[in-house]
Tab-separated table of C-alpha atoms in Angstrom:
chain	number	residue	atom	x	y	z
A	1	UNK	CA	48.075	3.611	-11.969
A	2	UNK	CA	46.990	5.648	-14.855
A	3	UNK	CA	44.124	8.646	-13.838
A	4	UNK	CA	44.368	10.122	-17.641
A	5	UNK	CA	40.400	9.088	-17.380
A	6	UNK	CA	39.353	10.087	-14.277
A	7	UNK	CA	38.724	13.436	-15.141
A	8	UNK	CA	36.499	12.505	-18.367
A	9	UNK	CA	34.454	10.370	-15.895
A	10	UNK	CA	34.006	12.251	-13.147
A	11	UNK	CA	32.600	15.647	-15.774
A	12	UNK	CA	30.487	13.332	-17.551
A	13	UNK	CA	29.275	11.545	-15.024
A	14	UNK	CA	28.390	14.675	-13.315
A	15	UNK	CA	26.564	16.670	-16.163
A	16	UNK	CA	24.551	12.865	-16.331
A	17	UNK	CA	23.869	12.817	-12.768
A	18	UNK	CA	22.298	16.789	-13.178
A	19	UNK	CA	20.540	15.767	-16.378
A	20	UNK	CA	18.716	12.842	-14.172
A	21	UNK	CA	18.256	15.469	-11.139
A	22	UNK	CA	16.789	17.840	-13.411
A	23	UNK	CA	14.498	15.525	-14.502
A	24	UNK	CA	13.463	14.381	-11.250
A	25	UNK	CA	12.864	17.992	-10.033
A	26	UNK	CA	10.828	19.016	-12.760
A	27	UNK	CA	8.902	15.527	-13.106
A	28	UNK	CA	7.961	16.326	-9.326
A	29	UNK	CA	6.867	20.155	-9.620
A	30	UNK	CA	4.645	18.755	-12.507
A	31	UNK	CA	3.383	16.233	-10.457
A	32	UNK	CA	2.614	18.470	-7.602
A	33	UNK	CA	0.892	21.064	-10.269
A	34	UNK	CA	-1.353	18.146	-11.613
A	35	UNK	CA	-2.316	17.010	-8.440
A	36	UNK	CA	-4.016	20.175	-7.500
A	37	UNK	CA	-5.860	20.088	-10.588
A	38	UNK	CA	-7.303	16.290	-9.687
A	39	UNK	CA	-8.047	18.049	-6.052
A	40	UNK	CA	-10.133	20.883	-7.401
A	41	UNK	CA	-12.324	17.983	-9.906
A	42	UNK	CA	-12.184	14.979	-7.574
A	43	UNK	CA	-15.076	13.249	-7.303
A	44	UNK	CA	-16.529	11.192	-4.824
A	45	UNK	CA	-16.290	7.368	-6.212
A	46	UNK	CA	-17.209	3.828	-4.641
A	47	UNK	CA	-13.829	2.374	-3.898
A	48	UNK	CA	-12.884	-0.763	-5.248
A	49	UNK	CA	-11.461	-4.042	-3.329
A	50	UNK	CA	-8.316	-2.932	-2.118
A	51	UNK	CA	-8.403	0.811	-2.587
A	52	UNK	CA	-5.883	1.674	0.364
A	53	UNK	CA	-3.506	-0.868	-1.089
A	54	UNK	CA	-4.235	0.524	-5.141
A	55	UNK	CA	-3.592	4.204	-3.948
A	56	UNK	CA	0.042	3.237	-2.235
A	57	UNK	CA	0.659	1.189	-5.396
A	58	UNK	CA	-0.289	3.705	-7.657
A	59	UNK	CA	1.997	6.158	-5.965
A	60	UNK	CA	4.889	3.461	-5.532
A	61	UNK	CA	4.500	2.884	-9.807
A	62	UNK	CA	4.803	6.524	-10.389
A	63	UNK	CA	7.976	6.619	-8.321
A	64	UNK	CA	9.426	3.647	-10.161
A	65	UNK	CA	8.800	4.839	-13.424
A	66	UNK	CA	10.179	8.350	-12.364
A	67	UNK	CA	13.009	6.567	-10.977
A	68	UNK	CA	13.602	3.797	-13.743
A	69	UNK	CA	13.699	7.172	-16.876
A	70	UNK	CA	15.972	8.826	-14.595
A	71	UNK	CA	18.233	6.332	-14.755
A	72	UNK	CA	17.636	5.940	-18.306
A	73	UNK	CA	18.483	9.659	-18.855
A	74	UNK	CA	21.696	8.624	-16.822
A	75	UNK	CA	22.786	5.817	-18.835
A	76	UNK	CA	22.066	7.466	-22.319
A	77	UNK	CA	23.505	10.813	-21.603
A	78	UNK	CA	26.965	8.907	-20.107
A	79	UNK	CA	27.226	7.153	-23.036
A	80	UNK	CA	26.520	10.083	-25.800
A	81	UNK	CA	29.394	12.350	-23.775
A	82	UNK	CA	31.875	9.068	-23.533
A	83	UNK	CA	31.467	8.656	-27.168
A	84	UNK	CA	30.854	11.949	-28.862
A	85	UNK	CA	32.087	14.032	-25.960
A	86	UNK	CA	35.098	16.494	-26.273
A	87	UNK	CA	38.264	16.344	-23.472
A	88	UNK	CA	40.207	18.898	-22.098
A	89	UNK	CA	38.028	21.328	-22.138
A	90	UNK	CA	37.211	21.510	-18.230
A	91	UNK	CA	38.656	23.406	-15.646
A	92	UNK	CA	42.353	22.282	-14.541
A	93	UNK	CA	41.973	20.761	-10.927
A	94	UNK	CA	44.022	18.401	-8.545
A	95	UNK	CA	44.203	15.132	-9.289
A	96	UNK	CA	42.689	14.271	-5.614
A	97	UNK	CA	39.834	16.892	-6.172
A	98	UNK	CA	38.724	15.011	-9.340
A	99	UNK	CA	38.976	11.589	-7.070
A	100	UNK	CA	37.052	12.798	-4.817
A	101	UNK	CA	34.145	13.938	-7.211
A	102	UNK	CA	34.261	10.750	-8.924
A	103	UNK	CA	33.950	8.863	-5.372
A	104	UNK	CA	31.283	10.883	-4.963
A	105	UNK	CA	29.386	10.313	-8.394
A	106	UNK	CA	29.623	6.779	-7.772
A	107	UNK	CA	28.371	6.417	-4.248
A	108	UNK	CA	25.398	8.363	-5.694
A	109	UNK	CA	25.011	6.124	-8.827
A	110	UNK	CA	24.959	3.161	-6.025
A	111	UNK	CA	22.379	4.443	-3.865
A	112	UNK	CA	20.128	5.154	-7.247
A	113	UNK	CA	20.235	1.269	-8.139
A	114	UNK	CA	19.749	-0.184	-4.348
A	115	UNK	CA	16.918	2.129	-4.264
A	116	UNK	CA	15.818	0.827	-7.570
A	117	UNK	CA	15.924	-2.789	-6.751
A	118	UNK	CA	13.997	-1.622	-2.900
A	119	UNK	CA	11.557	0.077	-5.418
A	120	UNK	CA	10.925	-3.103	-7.188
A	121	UNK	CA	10.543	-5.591	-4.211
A	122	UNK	CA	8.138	-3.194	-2.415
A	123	UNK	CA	6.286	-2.698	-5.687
A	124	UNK	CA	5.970	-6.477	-6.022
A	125	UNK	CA	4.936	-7.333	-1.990
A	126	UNK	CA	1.844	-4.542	-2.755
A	127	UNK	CA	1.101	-6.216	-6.077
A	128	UNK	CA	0.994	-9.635	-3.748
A	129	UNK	CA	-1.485	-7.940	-1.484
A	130	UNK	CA	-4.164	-6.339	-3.946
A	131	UNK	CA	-3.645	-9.808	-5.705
A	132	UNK	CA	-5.193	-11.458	-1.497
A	133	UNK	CA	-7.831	-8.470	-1.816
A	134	UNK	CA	-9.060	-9.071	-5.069
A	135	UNK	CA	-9.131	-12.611	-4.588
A	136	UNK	CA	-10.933	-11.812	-1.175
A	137	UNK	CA	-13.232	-10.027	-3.326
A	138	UNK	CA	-14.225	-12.708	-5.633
A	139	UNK	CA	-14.742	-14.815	-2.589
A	140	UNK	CA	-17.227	-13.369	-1.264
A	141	UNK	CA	-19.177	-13.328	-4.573
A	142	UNK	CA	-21.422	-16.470	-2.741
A	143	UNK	CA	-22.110	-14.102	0.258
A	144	UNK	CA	-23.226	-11.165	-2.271
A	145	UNK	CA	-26.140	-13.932	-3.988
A	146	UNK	CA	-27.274	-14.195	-0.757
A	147	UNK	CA	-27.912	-10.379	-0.001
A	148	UNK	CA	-25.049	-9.506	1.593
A	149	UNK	CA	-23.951	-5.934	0.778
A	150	UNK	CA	-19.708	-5.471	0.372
A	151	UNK	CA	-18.407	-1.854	1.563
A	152	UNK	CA	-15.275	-1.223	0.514
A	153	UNK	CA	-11.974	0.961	2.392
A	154	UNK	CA	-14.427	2.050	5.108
A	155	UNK	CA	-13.058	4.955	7.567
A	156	UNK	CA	-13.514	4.303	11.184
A	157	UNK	CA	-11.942	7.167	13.219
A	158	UNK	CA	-8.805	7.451	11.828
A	159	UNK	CA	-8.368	4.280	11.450
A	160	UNK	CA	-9.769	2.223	8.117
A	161	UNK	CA	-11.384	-1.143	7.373
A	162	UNK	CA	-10.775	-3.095	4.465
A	163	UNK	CA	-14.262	-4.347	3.712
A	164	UNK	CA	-17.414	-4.185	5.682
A	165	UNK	CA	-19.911	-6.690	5.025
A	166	UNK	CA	-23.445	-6.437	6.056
A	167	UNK	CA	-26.208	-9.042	6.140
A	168	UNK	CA	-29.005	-10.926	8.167
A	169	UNK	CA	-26.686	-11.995	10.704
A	170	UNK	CA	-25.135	-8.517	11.678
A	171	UNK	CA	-22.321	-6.531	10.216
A	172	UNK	CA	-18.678	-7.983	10.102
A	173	UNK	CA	-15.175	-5.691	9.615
A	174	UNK	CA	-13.059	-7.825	7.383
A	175	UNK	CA	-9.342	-6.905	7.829
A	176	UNK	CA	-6.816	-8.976	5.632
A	177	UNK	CA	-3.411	-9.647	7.678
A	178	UNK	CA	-0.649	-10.361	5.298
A	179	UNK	CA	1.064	-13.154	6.510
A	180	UNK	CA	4.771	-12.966	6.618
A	181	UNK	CA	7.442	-14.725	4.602
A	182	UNK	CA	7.100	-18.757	5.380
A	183	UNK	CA	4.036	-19.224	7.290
A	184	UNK	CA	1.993	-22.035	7.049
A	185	UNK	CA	-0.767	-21.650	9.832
A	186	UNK	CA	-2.644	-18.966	11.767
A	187	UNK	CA	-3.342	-19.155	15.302
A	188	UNK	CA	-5.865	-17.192	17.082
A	189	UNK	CA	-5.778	-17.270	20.815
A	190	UNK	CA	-6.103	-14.740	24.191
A	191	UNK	CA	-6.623	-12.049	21.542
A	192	UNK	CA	-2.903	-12.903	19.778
A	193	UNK	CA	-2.577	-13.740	16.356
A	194	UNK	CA	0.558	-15.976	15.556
A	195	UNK	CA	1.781	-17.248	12.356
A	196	UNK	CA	3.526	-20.917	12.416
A	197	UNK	CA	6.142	-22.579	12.456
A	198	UNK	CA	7.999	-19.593	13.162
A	199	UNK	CA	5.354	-18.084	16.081
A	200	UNK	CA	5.603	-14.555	14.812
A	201	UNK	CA	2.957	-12.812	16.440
A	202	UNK	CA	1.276	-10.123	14.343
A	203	UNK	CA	-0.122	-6.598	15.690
A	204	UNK	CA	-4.604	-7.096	15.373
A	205	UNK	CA	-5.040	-4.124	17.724
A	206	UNK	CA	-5.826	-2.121	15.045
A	207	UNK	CA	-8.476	-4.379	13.496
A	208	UNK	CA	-10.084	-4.888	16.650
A	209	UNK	CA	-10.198	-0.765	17.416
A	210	UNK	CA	-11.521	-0.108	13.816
A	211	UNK	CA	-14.277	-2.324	14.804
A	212	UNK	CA	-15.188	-1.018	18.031
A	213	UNK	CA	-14.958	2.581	16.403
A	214	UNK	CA	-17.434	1.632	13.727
A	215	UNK	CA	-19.991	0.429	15.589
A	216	UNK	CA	-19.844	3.368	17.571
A	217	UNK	CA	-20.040	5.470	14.513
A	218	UNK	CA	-22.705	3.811	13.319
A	219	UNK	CA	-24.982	3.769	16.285
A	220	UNK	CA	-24.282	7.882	16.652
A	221	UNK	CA	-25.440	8.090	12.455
A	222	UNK	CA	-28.536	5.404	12.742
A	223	UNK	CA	-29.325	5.429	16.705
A	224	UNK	CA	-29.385	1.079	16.410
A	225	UNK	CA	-27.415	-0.601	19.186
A	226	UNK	CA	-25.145	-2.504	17.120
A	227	UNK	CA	-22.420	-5.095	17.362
A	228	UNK	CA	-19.849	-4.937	14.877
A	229	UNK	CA	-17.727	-8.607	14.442
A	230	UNK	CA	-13.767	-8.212	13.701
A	231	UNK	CA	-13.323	-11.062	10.942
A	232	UNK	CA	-9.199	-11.922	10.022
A	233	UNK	CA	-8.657	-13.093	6.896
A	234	UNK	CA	-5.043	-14.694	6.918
A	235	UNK	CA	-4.557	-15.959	2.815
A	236	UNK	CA	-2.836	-18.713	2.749
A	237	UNK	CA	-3.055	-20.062	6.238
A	238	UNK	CA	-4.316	-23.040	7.790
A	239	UNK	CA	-6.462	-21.601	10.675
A	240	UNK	CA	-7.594	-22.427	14.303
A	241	UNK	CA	-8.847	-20.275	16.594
A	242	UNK	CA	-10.584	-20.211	19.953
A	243	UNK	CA	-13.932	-19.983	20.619
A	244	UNK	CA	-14.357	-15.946	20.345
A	245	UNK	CA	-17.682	-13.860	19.988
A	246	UNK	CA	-16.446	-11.175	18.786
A	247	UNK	CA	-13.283	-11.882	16.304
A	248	UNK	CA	-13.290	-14.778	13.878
A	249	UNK	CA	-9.769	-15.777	11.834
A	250	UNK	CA	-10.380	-17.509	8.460
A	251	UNK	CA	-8.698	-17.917	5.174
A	252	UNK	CA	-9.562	-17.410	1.551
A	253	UNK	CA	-10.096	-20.380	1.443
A	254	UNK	CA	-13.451	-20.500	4.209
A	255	UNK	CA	-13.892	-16.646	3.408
A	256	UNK	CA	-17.544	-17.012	3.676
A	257	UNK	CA	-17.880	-18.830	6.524
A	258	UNK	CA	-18.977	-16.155	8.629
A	259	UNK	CA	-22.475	-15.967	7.173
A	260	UNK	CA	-22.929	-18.850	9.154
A	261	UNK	CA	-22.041	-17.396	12.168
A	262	UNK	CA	-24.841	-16.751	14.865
A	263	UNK	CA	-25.118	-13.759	17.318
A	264	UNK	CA	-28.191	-12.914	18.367
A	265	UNK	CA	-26.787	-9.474	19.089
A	266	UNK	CA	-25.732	-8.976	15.951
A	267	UNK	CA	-28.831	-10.087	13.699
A	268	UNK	CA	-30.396	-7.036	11.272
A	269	UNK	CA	-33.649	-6.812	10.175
A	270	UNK	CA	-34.263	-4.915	6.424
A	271	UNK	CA	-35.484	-2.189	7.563
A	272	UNK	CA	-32.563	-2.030	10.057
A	273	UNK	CA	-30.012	-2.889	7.009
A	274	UNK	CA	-31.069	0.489	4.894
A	275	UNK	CA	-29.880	3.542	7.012
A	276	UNK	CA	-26.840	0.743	7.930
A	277	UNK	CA	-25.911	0.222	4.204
A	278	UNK	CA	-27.009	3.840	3.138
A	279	UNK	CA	-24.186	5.306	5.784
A	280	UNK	CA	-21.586	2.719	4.940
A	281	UNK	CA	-21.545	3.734	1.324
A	282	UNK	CA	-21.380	7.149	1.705
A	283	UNK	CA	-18.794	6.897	4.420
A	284	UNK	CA	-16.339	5.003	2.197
A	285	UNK	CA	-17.063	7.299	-0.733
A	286	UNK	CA	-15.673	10.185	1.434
A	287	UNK	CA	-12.509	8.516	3.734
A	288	UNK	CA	-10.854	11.076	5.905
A	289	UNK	CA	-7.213	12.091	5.663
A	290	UNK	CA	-6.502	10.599	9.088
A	291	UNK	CA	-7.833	7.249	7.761
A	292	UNK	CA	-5.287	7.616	4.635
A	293	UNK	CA	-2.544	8.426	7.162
A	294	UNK	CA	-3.601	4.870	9.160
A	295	UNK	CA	-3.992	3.247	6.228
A	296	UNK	CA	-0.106	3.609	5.419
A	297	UNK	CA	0.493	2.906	9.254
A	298	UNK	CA	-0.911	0.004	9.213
A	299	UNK	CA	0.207	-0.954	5.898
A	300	UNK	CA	3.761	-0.103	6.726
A	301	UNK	CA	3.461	-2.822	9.355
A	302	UNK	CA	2.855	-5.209	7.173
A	303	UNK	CA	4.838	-4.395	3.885
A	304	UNK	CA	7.464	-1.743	5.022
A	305	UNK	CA	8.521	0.795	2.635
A	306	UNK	CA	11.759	1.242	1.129
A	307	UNK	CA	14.227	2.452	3.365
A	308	UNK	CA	16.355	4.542	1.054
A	309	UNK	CA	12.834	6.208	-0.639
């Protein structure tokens, strides 16, 4: 076998591979840098349908496109060196030495593209999601004309609620489970939610927590007793569910049909609504680190993250 090559490869595969690493090291002190900046002039904004799922995707875009020029820089500086590149020049090693950089170089060049192609997918499941969220949003237009008010990525302890909605009938935590791979229905029963024909059961524990912990939020801020109602929106999904007063499963599909649902305990007067709404929409404005942290949590249940990131 003839290794007259392998020493060519294995140099300019390596000054490549620094050339992308260099790249990546400086892209991320910049990064860093720029991100203290924000810190210092961030400003509290209303957050938009979705706005756990757009801040992971925003950060999994950055890491693609840092990942995708890297590889770029890789590719183009390979092929200058191959073609322009001088030989011979490099320090006289052992053949197996230089075979055992180039084994190297290439393992490394492998684990770039697999996490590449993990990059993609994961990017694509969030797009999927925000896709259910803003759809979710546009939904609930109908319950919006009728004076309901939308809150949006509402911290509850440090856990955090998709969208609150709050309106005649009482005030309603609306938690979108993504449902996995295949499913067809949605089954809610004894406080399990399981997604057919494949009965995967999916974790609602902490919908039903971020629930109890805003109502207990809110009745510290306003002094109301109030009763907050876990809704699960499944996209997607044909649903059934048991008779429940106090967590509803529907679809995008029937995403308004909770404004028909009746608990006395629950109904708000007007002047009960203000300080409600007032709170809610400063509360989301502000979310807590520990509700970013359970945000990926709980979103990491859902839509794992690439294991080689």
């Amino acid at each position: 076998m003839n290794f007259y090559y392998l020493p060519a490869f294995a140099v300019y595969a390596g000054i490549a591979t620094s050339t992308a690493l260099a790249y990546l090291g400086l892209s991320t002190v910049a990064s860093w840098l720029v991100a203290l900046m924000r810190r210092k002039e961030q400003r509290a904004r209303r957050p938009q349908p979705g706005a756990a799922v757009r801040s992971i995707l925003a950060e999994a875009d950055y890491r693609l496109r840092r990942h995708s020029t890297a590889l770029l820089l890789f590719v183009v500086c390979a092929l200058l060196l191959s073609i322009f590149g001088e030989r011979g020049w490099w320090v006289d090693l052992p053949l197996r030495l230089w075979a055992v950089l180039a084994a190297a170089l290439v393992i490394l060049q492998g684990y770039a593209l697999v996490r590449l192609v993990q990059l993609l997918r994961y990017r694509t499941r969030l797009r999927d999601l925000l896709d259910h969220h803003e759809e979710m949003h546009a939904r609930l237009a109908d319950a919006q004309a009728r004076g309901y008010r939308l809150h949006h990525a509402v911290p509850a302890g440090d856990l955090c609620i998709d969208t609150v909605v709050t309106g005649e009938n009482g005030i309603f935590a609306l938690s979108l489970v993504r449902p996995p791979p295949g499913a067809e229905t949605a089954e809610l029963k004894d406080g399990r939610l399981t997604f057919g024909p494949e009965k995967k059961v999916t974790n609602i524990v902490p919908a039903l927590a971020a629930a109890r912990v805003l109502g207990k939020e809110l009745q510290a801020a306003t002094g109301q007793t109030l009763t907050v109602h876990t809704v699960l929106v499944a996209p997607g999904c044909r649903t059934q569910s048991a008779e429940d007063q106090t967590c509803l499963l529907i679809n995008l599909d029937t995403c308004v049909s909770f404004i028909g649902w009746r608990n006395s305990a629950g109904f708000l007067m007007d002047d009960d609504r203000r300080p409600i709404d007032k709170w809610l929409d400063e509360r989301s404005r502000r979310p807590d680190r520990a509700a970013r942290r359970a945000v990926r949590a709980t979103l990491g249940e859902a839509i794992p993250p690439p294991v080689l990131a």
